[in-house]
Amino acid sequence: MRREKTSRMQPKKPKESLIVMTEIVLPNDTNVFGNLMGGRLMYWMDIAAAISASKHCGAPVVTASVDNISFENPIKLGNVVHIEARVTRAFNTSMEVHLKVWGEDIPQQYLYKSNEAYYTFVALDPNRKPRVVPQLTPETEEDQALFDGALRRRQVRLILGGKMKPDDASELRAMFSK
């Protein structure tokens, strides 16, 4: 796929960072119940999210945080895993990436949701120091909803990580005050 080169600091659209990664669940990927191990799925999700974040900023990235991952449905041995990742918001040097995961039983022609999560990545310069990333311009209603919620999710992450005082979380305060 050939595309024209764009400036790294021009705002980008969520679809420009969209990636879909597909894997098949093999015996070495499963637990004693024949289900995909959660740790293996998280590993694949981290790779997918990193590719998406790197596409957005055009630089190497490192994982800064992973939000709650709740498993809705197990993915069975022999099924296919589809991981969709895209950047939902860019801050100064960090980006939030939203992931959706589906399992697919190809013989039964059945696609089902497994889970979703948010990962945060920081872009690095050649000296491995944080670097500024392009902003994100939402296009669809879903893009806008994810974008709007990202600041609240970020403030929760910063509070839980001890990097922000709850009193400084303006977005969260606005949700709970009249």
Coordinates of N, CA and C in Angstrom, one line a residue:
M1 N 0.8 -1.2 0.0 CA 0.0 0.0 0.0 C 0.9 1.2 0.0
R2 N 0.7 2.1 -1.0 CA 1.6 3.3 -1.1 C 0.7 4.5 -0.8
R3 N 1.3 5.4 0.1 CA 0.5 6.6 0.4 C 1.5 7.8 0.3
E4 N 0.9 8.9 0.1 CA 1.7 10.1 0.2 C 2.2 10.4 1.6
K5 N 3.4 10.9 1.7 CA 3.9 11.3 3.0 C 3.3 12.5 3.5
T6 N 2.9 12.5 4.8 CA 2.3 13.8 5.4 C 3.2 14.2 6.5
S7 N 3.0 15.4 6.9 CA 3.8 16.0 8.0 C 3.3 15.2 9.3
R8 N 4.3 14.9 10.2 CA 4.0 14.2 11.4 C 3.2 15.0 12.4
M9 N 3.2 16.4 12.3 CA 2.5 17.2 13.2 C 1.2 17.7 12.8
Q10 N 0.8 17.3 11.5 CA -0.6 17.6 11.1 C -1.5 16.8 11.9
P11 N -2.7 17.3 12.3 CA -3.7 16.4 13.0 C -4.0 15.2 12.1
K12 N -4.3 14.1 12.8 CA -4.6 12.9 12.0 C -6.0 12.4 12.5
K13 N -6.6 11.5 11.6 CA -7.9 11.0 11.9 C -7.7 9.6 12.5
P14 N -8.7 9.2 13.4 CA -8.6 7.8 14.0 C -8.4 6.7 13.0
K15 N -9.1 6.8 11.8 CA -9.0 5.7 10.8 C -7.6 5.6 10.3
E16 N -6.7 6.6 10.4 CA -5.4 6.5 9.9 C -4.5 5.6 10.8
S17 N -4.9 5.4 12.1 CA -4.2 4.5 13.0 C -4.9 3.2 13.1
L18 N -5.9 2.9 12.4 CA -6.7 1.7 12.6 C -5.8 0.5 12.1
I19 N -5.7 -0.5 12.9 CA -5.1 -1.8 12.5 C -6.0 -2.9 12.9
V20 N -6.0 -4.0 12.2 CA -6.7 -5.2 12.6 C -5.6 -6.3 12.5
M21 N -5.4 -7.0 13.7 CA -4.5 -8.1 13.8 C -5.3 -9.4 13.9
T22 N -4.9 -10.4 13.2 CA -5.6 -11.7 13.3 C -4.6 -12.8 13.7
E23 N -5.0 -13.6 14.6 CA -4.2 -14.8 15.1 C -5.2 -16.0 15.2
I24 N -4.6 -17.1 15.1 CA -5.3 -18.4 15.4 C -4.9 -18.9 16.7
V25 N -5.8 -19.4 17.5 CA -5.5 -20.0 18.8 C -5.0 -21.4 18.7
L26 N -3.8 -21.6 19.0 CA -3.1 -22.9 18.9 C -3.0 -23.6 20.2
P27 N -2.7 -24.9 20.3 CA -2.6 -25.5 21.6 C -1.7 -24.9 22.6
N28 N -0.6 -24.3 22.2 CA 0.3 -23.7 23.1 C -0.2 -22.3 23.7
D29 N -1.3 -21.8 23.1 CA -1.9 -20.5 23.5 C -3.0 -20.7 24.5
T30 N -3.3 -22.0 24.9 CA -4.5 -22.3 25.7 C -4.2 -22.7 27.1
N31 N -5.2 -22.6 28.0 CA -5.1 -23.1 29.3 C -5.6 -24.5 29.4
V32 N -5.8 -25.1 30.6 CA -6.3 -26.5 30.7 C -7.7 -26.7 30.3
F33 N -8.4 -25.6 30.1 CA -9.8 -25.6 29.6 C -10.0 -25.5 28.1
G34 N -8.9 -25.3 27.4 CA -8.9 -25.2 26.0 C -9.3 -23.8 25.5
N35 N -9.1 -22.8 26.5 CA -9.4 -21.4 26.2 C -8.1 -20.6 26.0
L36 N -8.1 -19.6 25.2 CA -7.0 -18.7 25.0 C -6.6 -18.1 26.4
M37 N -5.3 -18.2 26.7 CA -4.9 -17.7 28.0 C -5.0 -16.1 27.9
G38 N -5.4 -15.5 29.0 CA -5.6 -14.1 29.1 C -4.2 -13.4 28.8
G39 N -3.2 -13.9 29.4 CA -1.9 -13.3 29.2 C -1.4 -13.2 27.7
R40 N -1.7 -14.3 27.0 CA -1.4 -14.4 25.6 C -2.2 -13.3 24.8
L41 N -3.5 -13.2 25.1 CA -4.3 -12.2 24.5 C -3.8 -10.8 24.8
M42 N -3.4 -10.6 26.0 CA -2.9 -9.2 26.4 C -1.6 -8.9 25.6
Y43 N -0.8 -9.9 25.4 CA 0.4 -9.8 24.7 C 0.1 -9.3 23.2
W44 N -0.9 -10.0 22.6 CA -1.3 -9.7 21.3 C -1.9 -8.3 21.2
M45 N -2.7 -8.0 22.2 CA -3.3 -6.7 22.3 C -2.3 -5.6 22.4
D46 N -1.2 -5.8 23.2 CA -0.2 -4.8 23.3 C 0.5 -4.6 22.0
I47 N 0.8 -5.6 21.3 CA 1.4 -5.5 20.0 C 0.5 -4.7 19.0
A48 N -0.8 -5.0 18.9 CA -1.7 -4.3 18.1 C -1.8 -2.8 18.4
A49 N -1.9 -2.6 19.7 CA -2.0 -1.2 20.2 C -0.7 -0.4 19.9
A50 N 0.4 -1.0 20.1 CA 1.7 -0.3 19.8 C 1.8 0.0 18.3
I51 N 1.4 -0.9 17.4 CA 1.4 -0.6 16.0 C 0.5 0.6 15.7
S52 N -0.7 0.6 16.2 CA -1.6 1.7 16.0 C -1.1 3.0 16.5
A53 N -0.5 3.0 17.7 CA 0.0 4.3 18.2 C 1.2 4.7 17.4
S54 N 2.1 3.8 17.0 CA 3.2 4.1 16.2 C 2.8 4.7 14.8
K55 N 1.8 4.1 14.2 CA 1.3 4.7 13.0 C 0.8 6.1 13.1
H56 N 0.2 6.4 14.3 CA -0.3 7.7 14.5 C 0.8 8.8 14.6
C57 N 1.8 8.4 15.3 CA 2.9 9.4 15.6 C 4.1 9.3 14.7
G58 N 4.3 8.2 14.0 CA 5.4 8.0 13.1 C 6.7 7.8 13.9
A59 N 6.6 7.2 15.1 CA 7.8 7.0 16.0 C 7.6 5.8 16.8
P60 N 8.7 5.3 17.4 CA 8.6 4.2 18.3 C 7.8 4.6 19.6
V61 N 7.1 3.7 20.1 CA 6.3 3.9 21.3 C 6.5 2.9 22.4
V62 N 6.2 3.3 23.6 CA 6.3 2.3 24.8 C 4.9 2.4 25.5
T63 N 4.6 1.2 26.1 CA 3.3 1.1 26.8 C 3.5 1.9 28.1
A64 N 2.5 2.8 28.4 CA 2.5 3.5 29.7 C 1.5 3.0 30.7
S65 N 0.4 2.5 30.1 CA -0.6 1.9 31.0 C -1.6 1.1 30.2
V66 N -2.3 0.2 31.0 CA -3.3 -0.6 30.4 C -4.5 -0.5 31.4
D67 N -5.7 -0.2 30.8 CA -6.8 -0.1 31.7 C -7.4 -1.4 31.9
N68 N -8.4 -1.5 32.7 CA -9.1 -2.7 33.1 C -9.5 -3.5 31.8
I69 N -9.1 -4.8 31.9 CA -9.5 -5.7 30.8 C -10.4 -6.8 31.4
S70 N -11.7 -6.8 31.0 CA -12.7 -7.7 31.5 C -13.0 -8.7 30.3
F71 N -12.9 -10.0 30.5 CA -13.1 -10.9 29.5 C -14.6 -11.3 29.5
E72 N -15.3 -11.0 28.4 CA -16.7 -11.3 28.3 C -17.0 -12.7 27.9
N73 N -16.2 -13.2 26.9 CA -16.3 -14.5 26.3 C -15.0 -15.1 26.1
P74 N -14.8 -16.4 26.5 CA -13.5 -17.0 26.2 C -13.4 -17.3 24.7
I75 N -12.1 -17.4 24.2 CA -11.8 -17.7 22.8 C -11.2 -19.1 22.8
K76 N -11.9 -20.0 22.1 CA -11.5 -21.5 22.2 C -10.4 -21.8 21.3
L77 N -9.7 -22.9 21.6 CA -8.7 -23.5 20.8 C -9.2 -23.7 19.3
G78 N -8.5 -23.3 18.4 CA -8.8 -23.4 17.0 C -9.6 -22.2 16.4
N79 N -10.1 -21.4 17.3 CA -10.8 -20.2 16.9 C -9.8 -19.1 16.4
V80 N -10.3 -18.1 15.7 CA -9.5 -17.0 15.3 C -9.8 -15.8 16.1
V81 N -8.7 -15.1 16.4 CA -8.8 -13.8 17.2 C -8.6 -12.6 16.3
H82 N -9.5 -11.7 16.4 CA -9.4 -10.4 15.6 C -9.3 -9.3 16.6
I83 N -8.2 -8.5 16.5 CA -8.0 -7.4 17.4 C -7.9 -6.1 16.6
E84 N -8.9 -5.2 16.9 CA -9.0 -4.0 16.2 C -8.4 -2.9 17.2
A85 N -7.5 -2.1 16.7 CA -6.9 -1.0 17.5 C -6.9 0.3 16.8
R86 N -7.2 1.4 17.5 CA -7.1 2.7 16.9 C -6.9 3.8 17.9
V87 N -6.2 4.8 17.6 CA -6.0 5.9 18.6 C -7.3 6.7 18.7
T88 N -7.6 6.9 20.0 CA -8.9 7.7 20.3 C -8.6 9.1 20.7
R89 N -7.4 9.4 21.2 CA -7.0 10.8 21.5 C -5.5 10.9 21.7
A90 N -5.0 12.0 21.3 CA -3.6 12.3 21.5 C -3.5 13.4 22.5
F91 N -2.5 13.3 23.4 CA -2.3 14.4 24.4 C -1.0 15.1 24.0
N92 N -0.1 15.3 24.8 CA 1.2 16.0 24.5 C 2.1 14.9 23.9
T93 N 2.5 14.0 24.7 CA 3.5 12.9 24.2 C 2.8 11.6 24.3
S94 N 1.6 11.5 24.8 CA 0.9 10.2 24.9 C -0.3 10.1 24.0
M95 N -0.7 8.8 23.8 CA -1.9 8.5 23.0 C -2.7 7.4 23.7
E96 N -4.0 7.6 23.7 CA -4.9 6.5 24.1 C -5.3 5.7 22.9
V97 N -5.2 4.3 23.1 CA -5.6 3.4 22.0 C -6.7 2.6 22.5
H98 N -7.8 2.5 21.7 CA -8.9 1.6 22.1 C -8.8 0.3 21.3
L99 N -9.0 -0.8 22.0 CA -9.0 -2.1 21.4 C -10.3 -2.8 21.5
K100 N -10.7 -3.5 20.5 CA -11.9 -4.4 20.5 C -11.4 -5.7 20.1
V101 N -11.8 -6.8 20.7 CA -11.4 -8.1 20.4 C -12.6 -9.0 20.2
W102 N -12.5 -9.8 19.1 CA -13.5 -10.7 18.7 C -12.9 -12.1 18.6
G103 N -13.7 -13.1 18.9 CA -13.3 -14.5 18.5 C -14.2 -14.9 17.4
E104 N -13.7 -15.8 16.6 CA -14.4 -16.3 15.4 C -14.3 -17.8 15.3
D105 N -15.4 -18.5 15.3 CA -15.4 -19.9 15.1 C -15.8 -20.0 13.6
I106 N -14.8 -20.3 12.8 CA -14.9 -20.3 11.3 C -15.9 -21.4 10.8
P107 N -15.7 -22.7 11.3 CA -16.6 -23.7 10.8 C -18.1 -23.4 11.1
Q108 N -18.3 -22.8 12.3 CA -19.7 -22.5 12.7 C -20.2 -21.1 12.1
Q109 N -19.3 -20.4 11.5 CA -19.5 -19.1 11.0 C -20.2 -18.2 12.1
Y110 N -19.4 -18.1 13.2 CA -19.9 -17.4 14.4 C -18.8 -16.4 14.9
L111 N -19.2 -15.2 14.9 CA -18.3 -14.1 15.4 C -18.8 -13.6 16.7
Y112 N -18.0 -13.5 17.8 CA -18.4 -13.1 19.1 C -17.4 -12.1 19.7
K113 N -17.9 -11.2 20.5 CA -17.0 -10.3 21.2 C -16.4 -11.0 22.4
S114 N -15.1 -10.7 22.5 CA -14.3 -11.3 23.7 C -14.1 -10.2 24.7
N115 N -13.6 -9.0 24.3 CA -13.3 -8.0 25.3 C -13.0 -6.7 24.6
E116 N -12.8 -5.6 25.4 CA -12.2 -4.4 24.9 C -11.4 -3.7 26.0
A117 N -10.5 -2.8 25.6 CA -9.7 -2.2 26.6 C -9.1 -0.9 26.0
Y118 N -8.5 -0.1 26.9 CA -7.7 1.1 26.5 C -6.3 0.9 27.0
Y119 N -5.4 1.2 26.1 CA -3.9 1.2 26.4 C -3.4 2.6 26.2
T120 N -2.4 3.0 26.9 CA -1.8 4.3 26.7 C -0.3 4.1 26.3
F121 N 0.1 4.9 25.3 CA 1.5 4.8 24.8 C 2.1 6.2 24.8
V122 N 3.4 6.2 25.0 CA 4.2 7.4 24.9 C 5.1 7.3 23.7
A123 N 5.2 8.3 22.9 CA 6.1 8.3 21.7 C 7.5 8.7 22.2
L124 N 8.5 8.1 21.6 CA 9.9 8.4 21.9 C 10.7 9.0 20.8
D125 N 11.6 9.9 21.1 CA 12.5 10.4 20.1 C 13.7 9.5 20.0
P126 N 14.7 9.8 19.1 CA 15.8 9.0 19.0 C 16.7 8.8 20.2
N127 N 16.5 9.7 21.2 CA 17.2 9.6 22.5 C 16.4 8.9 23.5
R128 N 15.3 8.3 23.1 CA 14.4 7.6 24.0 C 13.7 8.5 25.0
K129 N 13.5 9.7 24.7 CA 12.8 10.7 25.5 C 11.5 10.9 24.9
P130 N 10.5 11.2 25.7 CA 9.1 11.5 25.2 C 9.1 12.6 24.2
R131 N 8.4 12.5 23.1 CA 8.3 13.5 22.1 C 6.8 13.8 21.8
V132 N 6.6 15.0 21.3 CA 5.3 15.5 21.0 C 4.7 14.7 19.8
V133 N 3.4 14.4 20.0 CA 2.6 13.6 18.9 C 1.6 14.5 18.3
P134 N 1.2 14.1 17.0 CA 0.2 14.9 16.3 C -1.2 14.7 17.1
Q135 N -2.0 15.8 17.0 CA -3.3 15.7 17.6 C -4.2 14.9 16.8
L136 N -5.4 14.6 17.3 CA -6.3 13.7 16.6 C -7.6 14.5 16.3
T137 N -8.1 14.3 15.1 CA -9.4 14.9 14.8 C -10.5 13.9 14.5
P138 N -11.4 13.8 15.5 CA -12.5 12.8 15.3 C -13.3 13.1 14.1
E139 N -13.8 12.0 13.5 CA -14.7 12.2 12.3 C -16.1 11.7 12.5
T140 N -16.3 10.5 13.1 CA -17.6 10.0 13.3 C -18.1 10.2 14.7
E141 N -19.4 9.9 14.9 CA -20.0 10.1 16.2 C -19.2 9.2 17.2
E142 N -18.9 7.9 16.8 CA -18.2 7.0 17.7 C -16.8 7.6 18.0
D143 N -16.1 8.1 17.0 CA -14.8 8.7 17.2 C -14.9 9.8 18.2
Q144 N -15.9 10.7 18.1 CA -16.1 11.8 19.0 C -16.4 11.4 20.4
A145 N -17.3 10.3 20.6 CA -17.6 9.8 21.9 C -16.3 9.3 22.6
L146 N -15.5 8.5 21.9 CA -14.3 8.0 22.4 C -13.3 9.1 22.8
F147 N -13.2 10.1 21.9 CA -12.4 11.3 22.1 C -12.8 12.0 23.4
D148 N -14.1 12.3 23.5 CA -14.6 13.0 24.6 C -14.3 12.3 26.0
G149 N -14.5 11.0 26.0 CA -14.3 10.2 27.2 C -12.8 10.0 27.5
A150 N -11.9 10.2 26.6 CA -10.5 10.0 26.8 C -9.9 10.8 27.9
L151 N -10.3 12.1 28.0 CA -9.7 12.9 29.0 C -10.1 12.5 30.4
R152 N -11.4 12.0 30.6 CA -11.8 11.5 31.9 C -11.1 10.2 32.2
R153 N -10.9 9.3 31.2 CA -10.2 8.1 31.5 C -8.7 8.4 31.8
R154 N -8.2 9.4 31.2 CA -6.8 9.8 31.4 C -6.6 10.3 32.9
Q155 N -7.6 11.1 33.3 CA -7.5 11.6 34.7 C -7.7 10.5 35.7
V156 N -8.5 9.5 35.4 CA -8.6 8.4 36.3 C -7.3 7.6 36.4
R157 N -6.7 7.4 35.2 CA -5.4 6.7 35.2 C -4.3 7.5 36.0
L158 N -4.3 8.8 35.8 CA -3.3 9.6 36.5 C -3.5 9.6 38.0
I159 N -4.8 9.6 38.4 CA -5.1 9.6 39.9 C -4.7 8.2 40.4
L160 N -5.1 7.2 39.8 CA -4.7 5.8 40.3 C -3.2 5.6 40.3
G161 N -2.5 6.2 39.3 CA -1.1 6.1 39.3 C -0.3 7.0 40.2
G162 N -1.1 7.8 41.0 CA -0.4 8.8 41.9 C 0.2 10.0 41.2
K163 N -0.2 10.3 40.0 CA 0.4 11.4 39.2 C -0.5 12.6 39.2
M164 N -1.7 12.5 39.7 CA -2.6 13.6 39.8 C -3.4 13.5 41.1
K165 N -3.7 14.7 41.7 CA -4.5 14.7 42.9 C -6.0 14.7 42.4
P166 N -6.8 14.0 43.1 CA -8.3 14.0 42.7 C -8.8 15.4 42.6
D167 N -8.4 16.3 43.4 CA -8.9 17.7 43.3 C -8.5 18.4 42.0
D168 N -7.5 17.9 41.4 CA -7.1 18.5 40.1 C -7.7 17.9 38.9
A169 N -8.6 17.0 39.1 CA -9.2 16.3 37.9 C -10.5 17.0 37.5
S170 N -10.3 18.1 36.7 CA -11.4 18.9 36.3 C -12.5 18.2 35.6
E171 N -12.2 17.3 34.7 CA -13.2 16.5 34.0 C -14.0 15.6 34.9
L172 N -13.4 15.0 35.9 CA -14.1 14.1 36.8 C -15.0 15.0 37.7
R173 N -14.4 16.1 38.2 CA -15.2 16.9 39.1 C -16.5 17.4 38.4
A174 N -16.4 17.8 37.1 CA -17.5 18.3 36.4 C -18.6 17.2 36.3
M175 N -18.2 15.9 36.2 CA -19.2 14.8 36.1 C -20.0 14.7 37.4
F176 N -19.4 15.0 38.6 CA -20.1 14.8 39.8 C -20.7 16.0 40.5
S177 N -20.4 17.2 40.0 CA -20.9 18.4 40.6 C -22.1 18.9 39.8
K178 N -22.9 19.6 40.5 CA -24.2 20.1 39.9 C -24.0 21.5 39.3

